[in-house]
């Protein structure tokens, strides 16, 4: 029997041997690419590699821009695929460059695409991404869809203005006894919301830079555009967030991504380039909002199932009861949760977290070996309605999110806390209060590196507010590296991203065993192994019963199945796991049976098995 690769030594050795191949034929960074230059790059890449590269327009933005996926490996007939999406919120130009660099890297490095297809979306929100190149520069996540954000029968009537003509839309602060903000004790340039519970008083009001255009007393409350495709995905969709859209998939960009993925069930992993990083900020196991063994049901559901509303039930029993009343429908745990209004699942599963922890160690080791400083500002958490949460919780495939750059911070030199006891807890709480905020860490980075990332507050005579000060963080400065660092950042990190193809499930028929039972009857045992770097599906996928299982099929004219199914679904097989499947067959004369292992996420295979020869 083929042996499974086990142990951490070979895994570490594998990552140590990943070559630092540099994309060499087309990619060159001079400046961040606007939409036109982005598509010129993609067309040139496709034109030079017509046999293996294709382009798919999956949507048009409300602003009329194409949302394009580039397919690398169109010549691969079957097997798994990886979907890479970048810059869904339109505020991370580095993410788009990373997607282009990855595309070129894969073309130059056949190792990572010989048996894996890649779908790469370089810009998930092209309308908002254009703001980086606009004058004045504005950091906004909204596409160009007209939306009546302030519900006043008008759209896009109260946008921003560059009042001090510095080329940026920043902030205005106005002294006011009824204000909600105060000057931060960390740094007088920073504003923080006053905490009434701590006896703090607000002394300032904050506004985005501009004037009040529509006479409703609000400033810049209905800017041009209206939906953020990056938070318009179904999982944990925020219905009361004005940027999220009216319903999941409302934005054409989001709908296009969802449709493309559902149309390509061979996608076995997703990768996101954006603001979050699930390898540096590892998901934690949380507590559920209910006890799955003591669920109380409303009277409506009780009438439908014949159960009592004044008792509690396990989730398993509820699924059985609802299934009995709906025999033609496959009832899942998520359907029960939805009917009970318990909300979407928000906690990553234990086994999946262990996978993230293992991959995180490999990621950190990979970067540390290449002298990358990992002591940086903490990346953003995935937002409700984001692609990465939808991918993990609803698609059931391994989901990786990577933020490629944050400002470096000084290493924390505070004393190590002694373990245990109330004193150490008090010390930890005190140190946590002293720890600089991410805004302060970002300001320190600007100061230490002489980077213009913050505009100091300057007096301005506002036509409506009177005396104000204008200043604040310059758009994109806190999440976009200096141009001279971009290509080196990508050269170091993209090889690791490409190597994630080795983490896909790799399911194969590993061995067979035939035992003669007499009178032409045999016991057939087939051993199926997962030689890949992740379970199929994930633990969350097991719960959601997504994606479709791999099927093991037996075919033979002169062989009769006495026990076992002709088509056996393999619903779950863990990383480095072997599962045994058993049949009893009857073959009165020498004959042959064909075992086929088939699935959209694997390379299909067959094995000939002989009886009585």
Coordinates of N, CA, C and O in Angstrom, one line a residue, residues 293-391:
X293 N -27.9 21.1 22.6 CA -28.6 20.0 23.3 C -29.9 20.4 24.0 O -30.5 19.5 24.6
X294 N -30.1 21.7 24.1 CA -31.3 22.1 24.8 C -31.9 23.3 24.1 O -31.9 24.4 24.4
X295 N -32.6 22.9 22.9 CA -33.2 23.9 22.1 C -34.7 24.0 22.3 O -35.3 23.0 22.2
X296 N -35.2 25.2 22.6 CA -36.6 25.3 22.8 C -37.2 25.9 21.5 O -36.7 26.8 20.9
X297 N -38.3 25.3 21.0 CA -38.8 25.7 19.7 C -40.1 26.5 19.9 O -40.9 26.3 20.8
X298 N -40.4 27.4 18.9 CA -41.6 28.2 19.0 C -42.8 27.4 18.7 O -42.7 26.3 18.1
X299 N -44.0 27.9 19.0 CA -45.2 27.2 18.9 C -45.5 26.8 17.4 O -46.0 25.8 17.1
X300 N -45.2 27.8 16.5 CA -45.4 27.5 15.1 C -44.7 26.2 14.6 O -45.2 25.4 14.0
X301 N -43.4 26.1 15.0 CA -42.6 25.0 14.6 C -43.1 23.7 15.3 O -43.0 22.6 14.8
X302 N -43.5 23.9 16.5 CA -44.0 22.8 17.3 C -45.3 22.2 16.6 O -45.4 20.9 16.5
X303 N -46.2 23.0 16.1 CA -47.3 22.5 15.4 C -46.9 21.7 14.1 O -47.5 20.7 13.8
X304 N -45.9 22.2 13.4 CA -45.5 21.6 12.2 C -44.8 20.2 12.4 O -44.9 19.4 11.5
X305 N -44.2 20.1 13.5 CA -43.4 18.8 13.8 C -44.1 17.9 14.8 O -43.6 16.7 14.9
X306 N -45.1 18.3 15.5 CA -45.7 17.5 16.5 C -45.0 17.5 17.8 O -45.3 16.6 18.7
X307 N -44.0 18.4 18.0 CA -43.3 18.4 19.2 C -43.9 19.4 20.2 O -44.8 20.2 19.8
X308 N -43.5 19.4 21.4 CA -44.1 20.3 22.4 C -43.3 21.6 22.6 O -42.0 21.5 22.7
X309 N -43.9 22.8 22.5 CA -43.2 24.0 22.6 C -42.6 24.3 24.0 O -41.7 25.2 24.2
X310 N -43.0 23.6 25.0 CA -42.6 23.8 26.4 C -41.4 22.9 26.8 O -41.1 22.8 28.0
X311 N -40.9 22.2 25.8 CA -39.8 21.3 26.1 C -38.6 21.7 25.3 O -38.7 22.5 24.4
X312 N -37.4 21.1 25.7 CA -36.2 21.3 24.9 C -35.8 20.1 24.2 O -36.1 19.0 24.6
X313 N -35.1 20.3 23.0 CA -34.7 19.2 22.2 C -33.3 19.3 21.7 O -32.7 20.4 21.6
X314 N -32.7 18.2 21.3 CA -31.3 18.3 20.7 C -31.5 18.6 19.2 O -32.6 18.4 18.6
X315 N -30.4 19.2 18.6 CA -30.4 19.5 17.2 C -30.7 18.2 16.4 O -31.5 18.3 15.4
X316 N -30.1 17.1 16.8 CA -30.3 15.9 16.0 C -31.8 15.5 16.0 O -32.3 15.1 14.9
X317 N -32.4 15.6 17.1 CA -33.8 15.2 17.2 C -34.7 16.1 16.3 O -35.6 15.7 15.7
X318 N -34.4 17.4 16.4 CA -35.1 18.4 15.6 C -35.0 18.1 14.1 O -36.0 18.2 13.3
X319 N -33.8 17.7 13.6 CA -33.6 17.4 12.2 C -34.4 16.2 11.8 O -35.0 16.1 10.8
X320 N -34.4 15.2 12.7 CA -35.2 14.0 12.4 C -36.7 14.3 12.4 O -37.4 13.8 11.5
X321 N -37.2 15.1 13.3 CA -38.6 15.5 13.3 C -39.0 16.2 12.1 O -40.1 16.0 11.5
X322 N -38.2 17.2 11.7 CA -38.6 18.0 10.5 C -38.4 17.2 9.2 O -39.3 17.3 8.3
X323 N -37.4 16.3 9.2 CA -37.2 15.4 8.0 C -38.4 14.5 7.9 O -38.8 14.2 6.7
X324 N -39.0 14.0 9.0 CA -40.1 13.1 8.9 C -41.3 13.7 8.3 O -42.1 13.1 7.6
X325 N -41.5 15.0 8.5 CA -42.6 15.8 7.9 C -42.3 16.3 6.5 O -43.2 16.7 5.8
X326 N -41.0 16.2 6.1 CA -40.6 16.7 4.8 C -39.7 15.7 4.1 O -38.5 16.0 4.0
X327 N -40.2 14.5 3.8 CA -39.3 13.4 3.3 C -38.6 13.7 2.0 O -37.6 13.1 1.7
X328 N -39.1 14.7 1.2 CA -38.5 15.0 -0.1 C -37.4 16.1 0.0 O -36.8 16.5 -1.0
X329 N -37.2 16.6 1.2 CA -36.3 17.7 1.4 C -35.2 17.3 2.3 O -35.4 16.7 3.4
X330 N -33.9 17.6 2.0 CA -32.8 17.2 2.9 C -32.7 18.4 3.9 O -32.3 19.5 3.6
X331 N -33.0 18.1 5.1 CA -33.0 19.1 6.2 C -31.6 19.1 6.8 O -31.0 18.1 7.2
X332 N -31.1 20.3 6.9 CA -29.8 20.6 7.5 C -29.9 21.4 8.8 O -30.9 22.0 9.1
X333 N -28.8 21.4 9.5 CA -28.7 22.1 10.7 C -28.9 23.6 10.5 O -29.6 24.3 11.3
X334 N -28.3 24.1 9.4 CA -28.5 25.6 9.1 C -30.0 25.9 8.8 O -30.4 27.0 9.1
X335 N -30.7 25.0 8.2 CA -32.1 25.2 8.0 C -32.9 25.3 9.3 O -33.8 26.2 9.5
X336 N -32.5 24.5 10.2 CA -33.2 24.6 11.6 C -32.8 25.9 12.2 O -33.7 26.5 12.8
X337 N -31.6 26.3 12.2 CA -31.1 27.5 12.8 C -31.9 28.7 12.2 O -32.3 29.6 12.9
X338 N -32.1 28.7 10.9 CA -32.8 29.8 10.2 C -34.2 29.8 10.6 O -34.8 30.9 10.9
X339 N -34.9 28.7 10.8 CA -36.3 28.6 11.2 C -36.5 29.1 12.6 O -37.5 29.6 13.0
X340 N -35.4 28.9 13.4 CA -35.5 29.3 14.8 C -35.0 30.8 15.0 O -35.0 31.3 16.1
X341 N -34.6 31.4 13.9 CA -34.1 32.8 14.0 C -32.9 32.9 14.9 O -32.8 33.9 15.6
X342 N -32.1 31.9 14.9 CA -30.9 31.9 15.7 C -29.7 32.5 15.1 O -28.6 32.6 15.6
X343 N -29.9 33.0 13.8 CA -28.8 33.7 13.1 C -27.8 32.8 12.5 O -27.8 31.5 12.7
X344 N -26.8 33.3 11.7 CA -25.8 32.5 11.0 C -24.7 32.0 12.0 O -24.5 32.6 13.0
X345 N -24.1 30.9 11.6 CA -23.0 30.4 12.4 C -21.8 31.5 12.3 O -21.5 32.0 11.2
X346 N -21.2 31.8 13.4 CA -20.1 32.7 13.4 C -18.8 32.2 13.9 O -17.8 32.9 14.0
X347 N -18.8 30.9 14.4 CA -17.6 30.3 15.0 C -17.0 29.3 14.1 O -17.6 28.4 13.6
X348 N -15.7 29.5 13.8 CA -14.9 28.5 13.1 C -14.9 27.2 13.9 O -14.8 27.2 15.1
X349 N -14.8 26.1 13.2 CA -14.8 24.8 13.8 C -13.4 24.4 14.3 O -12.4 24.8 13.7
X350 N -13.4 23.6 15.3 CA -12.2 23.2 16.0 C -11.2 22.6 15.1 O -10.0 23.0 15.1
X351 N -11.5 21.6 14.3 CA -10.6 21.0 13.4 C -10.1 22.0 12.3 O -8.9 21.9 11.9
X352 N -10.9 22.9 11.9 CA -10.5 23.9 10.9 C -9.5 24.8 11.5 O -8.6 25.3 10.9
X353 N -9.8 25.2 12.8 CA -8.8 26.1 13.5 C -7.5 25.5 13.6 O -6.4 26.1 13.4
X354 N -7.4 24.2 13.9 CA -6.1 23.5 13.9 C -5.4 23.5 12.6 O -4.2 23.7 12.6
X355 N -6.2 23.5 11.5 CA -5.6 23.6 10.2 C -5.0 25.0 10.0 O -3.9 25.1 9.4
X356 N -5.7 26.0 10.4 CA -5.2 27.4 10.3 C -4.0 27.6 11.1 O -3.0 28.2 10.7
X357 N -4.0 27.0 12.3 CA -2.8 27.1 13.2 C -1.5 26.5 12.6 O -0.5 27.1 12.6
X358 N -1.7 25.4 12.0 CA -0.6 24.7 11.3 C -0.1 25.5 10.1 O 1.1 25.7 9.9
X359 N -1.0 26.0 9.3 CA -0.7 26.7 8.1 C 0.0 28.1 8.5 O 0.9 28.6 7.9
X360 N -0.5 28.7 9.6 CA 0.0 29.9 10.1 C 1.5 29.8 10.5 O 2.3 30.6 10.2
X361 N 1.8 28.7 11.2 CA 3.2 28.4 11.5 C 4.1 28.3 10.3 O 5.2 28.9 10.2
X362 N 3.6 27.6 9.3 CA 4.4 27.5 8.0 C 4.5 28.8 7.3 O 5.6 29.2 6.8
X363 N 3.5 29.6 7.3 CA 3.5 31.0 6.7 C 4.5 31.9 7.4 O 5.3 32.5 6.8
X364 N 4.5 31.9 8.7 CA 5.4 32.7 9.5 C 6.8 32.3 9.3 O 7.7 33.1 9.2
X365 N 7.0 31.0 9.3 CA 8.4 30.4 9.1 C 8.9 30.8 7.7 O 10.1 31.2 7.6
X366 N 8.0 30.7 6.7 CA 8.4 31.0 5.4 C 8.8 32.5 5.3 O 9.9 32.8 4.7
X367 N 8.1 33.4 5.9 CA 8.4 34.8 5.8 C 9.6 35.2 6.6 O 10.4 36.0 6.2
X368 N 9.7 34.6 7.8 CA 10.8 34.9 8.7 C 12.1 34.5 8.0 O 13.2 35.2 8.1
X369 N 12.1 33.3 7.3 CA 13.3 32.8 6.6 C 13.8 33.8 5.5 O 14.9 33.8 5.1
X370 N 12.9 34.7 5.1 CA 13.1 35.6 4.0 C 13.2 37.0 4.6 O 13.1 38.0 3.9
X371 N 13.5 37.1 5.9 CA 13.7 38.4 6.6 C 12.5 39.4 6.5 O 12.7 40.6 6.4
X372 N 11.3 38.8 6.5 CA 10.1 39.7 6.6 C 9.8 39.9 8.0 O 9.7 39.0 8.8
X373 N 9.7 41.2 8.4 CA 9.3 41.6 9.8 C 7.8 41.4 10.0 O 7.0 42.0 9.3
X374 N 7.5 40.5 10.9 CA 6.1 40.1 11.1 C 5.5 41.0 12.2 O 4.3 40.9 12.5
X375 N 6.2 41.9 12.8 CA 5.7 42.7 13.9 C 5.1 44.0 13.2 O 5.7 45.0 13.0
X376 N 3.8 43.8 12.9 CA 3.1 44.9 12.1 C 1.8 45.2 12.8 O 1.3 44.4 13.6
X377 N 1.2 46.2 12.3 CA -0.2 46.6 12.8 C -1.1 45.4 12.5 O -1.1 44.8 11.5
X378 N -2.0 45.1 13.5 CA -2.9 43.9 13.4 C -3.8 44.1 12.2 O -4.4 45.2 12.0
X379 N -4.0 43.1 11.3 CA -4.9 43.3 10.2 C -6.3 43.4 10.6 O -6.7 43.0 11.8
X380 N -7.2 43.8 9.7 CA -8.6 43.9 10.0 C -9.3 42.5 10.2 O -8.8 41.6 9.5
X381 N -10.3 42.5 11.0 CA -11.1 41.3 11.0 C -12.0 41.2 9.8 O -12.5 42.2 9.3
X382 N -12.3 40.0 9.3 CA -13.3 39.9 8.2 C -14.6 40.4 8.6 O -15.1 40.2 9.7
X383 N -15.2 41.2 7.8 CA -16.5 41.9 8.1 C -17.7 40.9 7.7 O -17.6 40.1 6.8
X384 N -18.8 41.1 8.4 CA -20.0 40.4 8.0 C -20.4 40.7 6.6 O -20.4 41.8 6.1
X385 N -20.7 39.6 5.8 CA -21.0 39.8 4.4 C -19.8 39.7 3.5 O -19.9 40.0 2.3
X386 N -18.6 39.4 4.1 CA -17.4 39.4 3.3 C -17.3 38.1 2.5 O -17.9 37.1 2.8
X387 N -16.4 38.1 1.5 CA -16.2 36.9 0.7 C -15.6 35.8 1.5 O -16.0 34.7 1.4
X388 N -14.6 36.2 2.3 CA -13.9 35.1 3.1 C -14.8 34.4 4.1 O -14.7 33.2 4.2
X389 N -15.8 35.1 4.7 CA -16.7 34.5 5.6 C -17.7 33.6 4.8 O -18.0 32.5 5.2
X390 N -18.2 34.1 3.7 CA -19.1 33.4 2.9 C -18.4 32.1 2.4 O -19.0 31.0 2.4
X391 N -17.2 32.2 2.0 CA -16.5 31.1 1.4 C -16.3 30.0 2.5 O -16.5 28.8 2.3

